[in-house]
Amino acid sequence: MGVVKKICCIGAGYVGGPTCAVIAHQCPDIKVTIVDLSQARINAWNSNNLPIYEPGLDEIVFGARGKNLFFSTDVEGAILEADLIFVSVNTPTKKSGMGAGMAADLAYVESATRKIAEVAKSSKIVVEKSTVPCRTAESMRTILDANSHDHIRFDLLSNPEFLAEGTAISDLLNPDRVLIGALQTPEGLKAQQALAEVYSHWVPRDRVITTNLWSSELSKLAANALLAQRISSINALSAICEATGADVDEVAYAVGKDTRIGPKFLKASVGFGGSCFQKDILNLTYLAESLNLPEVAAYWHQVVIMNEYQKKRFVKRIITKLFNTITNKKIAVFGFAFKKDTGDTRESAAITLIKDFIDEHAHVRLYDPKVEESQIWIDLSDVSGADAAKKHVTLFPDPYSAAEDADAVVIVTEWDEFRDTKLDYQRIYDSMKKPACIFDGRLILDANKLRKIGFKVDVIGKNELAGKA
Ligand code: UDX
Ligand code: ADP
């Protein structure tokens, strides 16, 4: 395989869309076609209202679309003409059958792979982009070999994506590293170089790491597991802080100053969410179990158990502080996305929290600046049933109306607009029932400032004794 001139990306989601849009933007000499089975999704990518909210994404897409970047449902046509194909389809956790609740559902990867084998009339480099369990490439290779036409070569690479939502474009434009795994054969190494060449349009060569296929697949799971482990570690410490009067921000700052530990991913919170962390750790756990390594499986599983505990602990603290009952109380929830600067709600802590509030018969008054209303109802109906969700949850267009007459405000997502430098908390206080309580699940508020207004303030990883003898 020589120089890559045409790229096809199968799957126009959170990974495939931004990644391949940036490749098109940075490589004007390469034609990039992003395909998806969903006509609605492709229509949105071709409109002025892109299906994904990411800072900076509009400029990148609008700049390249129609020139060397195309969105289409013609999966077969795009496969036919491509030299290199990214497989960026979804790999959700299995809901039933063997490995349910743990293993990744590879049905979409398999069907995309079968499609490539069926359609291709010339040799292709096929690249795993979706996060997949270790050794998925082996299954893809078997499918490709068993179904392809004569004289066609498929070279399989693993090129996991490390972008984080909300910062996807800057992560893609300036990645810490690009990882490309290949079979250590002459053909595999040639394909690896061809993809490295694509990235060399804008990524310095020393940031492109080349490894064997399995190291690349496992590195993606390992990176996410280690990041999530840091959050569960600081969240475990936040429980000790609340019980002792230590301040979790101070502890995180103090330990993060050790260059061996470093300051990032030590922000205590109501629990991590997002499409990757939980899924990937469960994947890793399942892999360890399948390899008959139960101690390893239990070790990683504990990261997820701690995350669930953190959410439950926060709900319990809220109920306790609201005089041991929230039945019929009005709880204003600020934020529904799993983190700021995204409209994505997958595995958002807000979903678990609101389900618990509904179970306690509270009235939830919800505001999020970006999440689509329809998505909120889908997520809440999934966990609580549509009737209970509609009965107990009301959506508001701004934080002020959500907080009106509420017993408590709960900060669930760290949107900048919720900070006390941006919102008028005096106005919020004046409109609430008294005592007016505020629960900061993201450590974004100046508790003392709010206490001066009159709020009763609770912050994860802090208690009112903090700093007192
Ligand atoms: C993550 C990885 O960072 C990324 O490399 C990978 O490609 C996909 O998974 P993402 O899920 O988009 O990215 O967001 P991330 O910024 O990692 O946050 C995940 C969750 O952890 C969010 O709910 C966030 O609020 C939470 N978090 C993050 C904390 O609670 N504390 C922190 O210190 C950092
Ligand atoms: P991710 O966060 O991994 O990008 P998403 O769910 O956002 O996951 O996107 C995956 C996309 O892949 C979806 O838009 C889905 O319609 C698409 N998809 C799944 N299977 C196929 C397939 N066989 N061919 C084309 N597109 C597919």
Coordinates of C-alpha atoms in Angstrom, one line a residue, residues 333-337 339 342-343 366-371 376 396-397 413 415 418:
V333 CA -30.6 20.0 39.4
F334 CA -28.0 22.1 37.5
G335 CA -26.6 20.1 34.6
F336 CA -27.4 16.8 32.9
A337 CA -24.4 16.3 30.6
K339 CA -19.2 16.9 31.9
T342 CA -20.7 18.6 25.7
G343 CA -24.3 17.7 25.0
L366 CA -33.8 20.4 35.7
Y367 CA -31.7 22.8 33.6
D368 CA -28.8 22.0 31.3
P369 CA -27.5 24.5 28.7
K370 CA -26.7 22.0 25.9
V371 CA -28.5 18.6 26.3
I376 CA -33.2 13.8 28.7
F396 CA -36.5 24.7 32.7
P397 CA -34.9 27.0 30.2
T413 CA -22.3 19.2 35.8
W415 CA -20.7 24.1 33.4
F418 CA -23.0 27.7 37.2

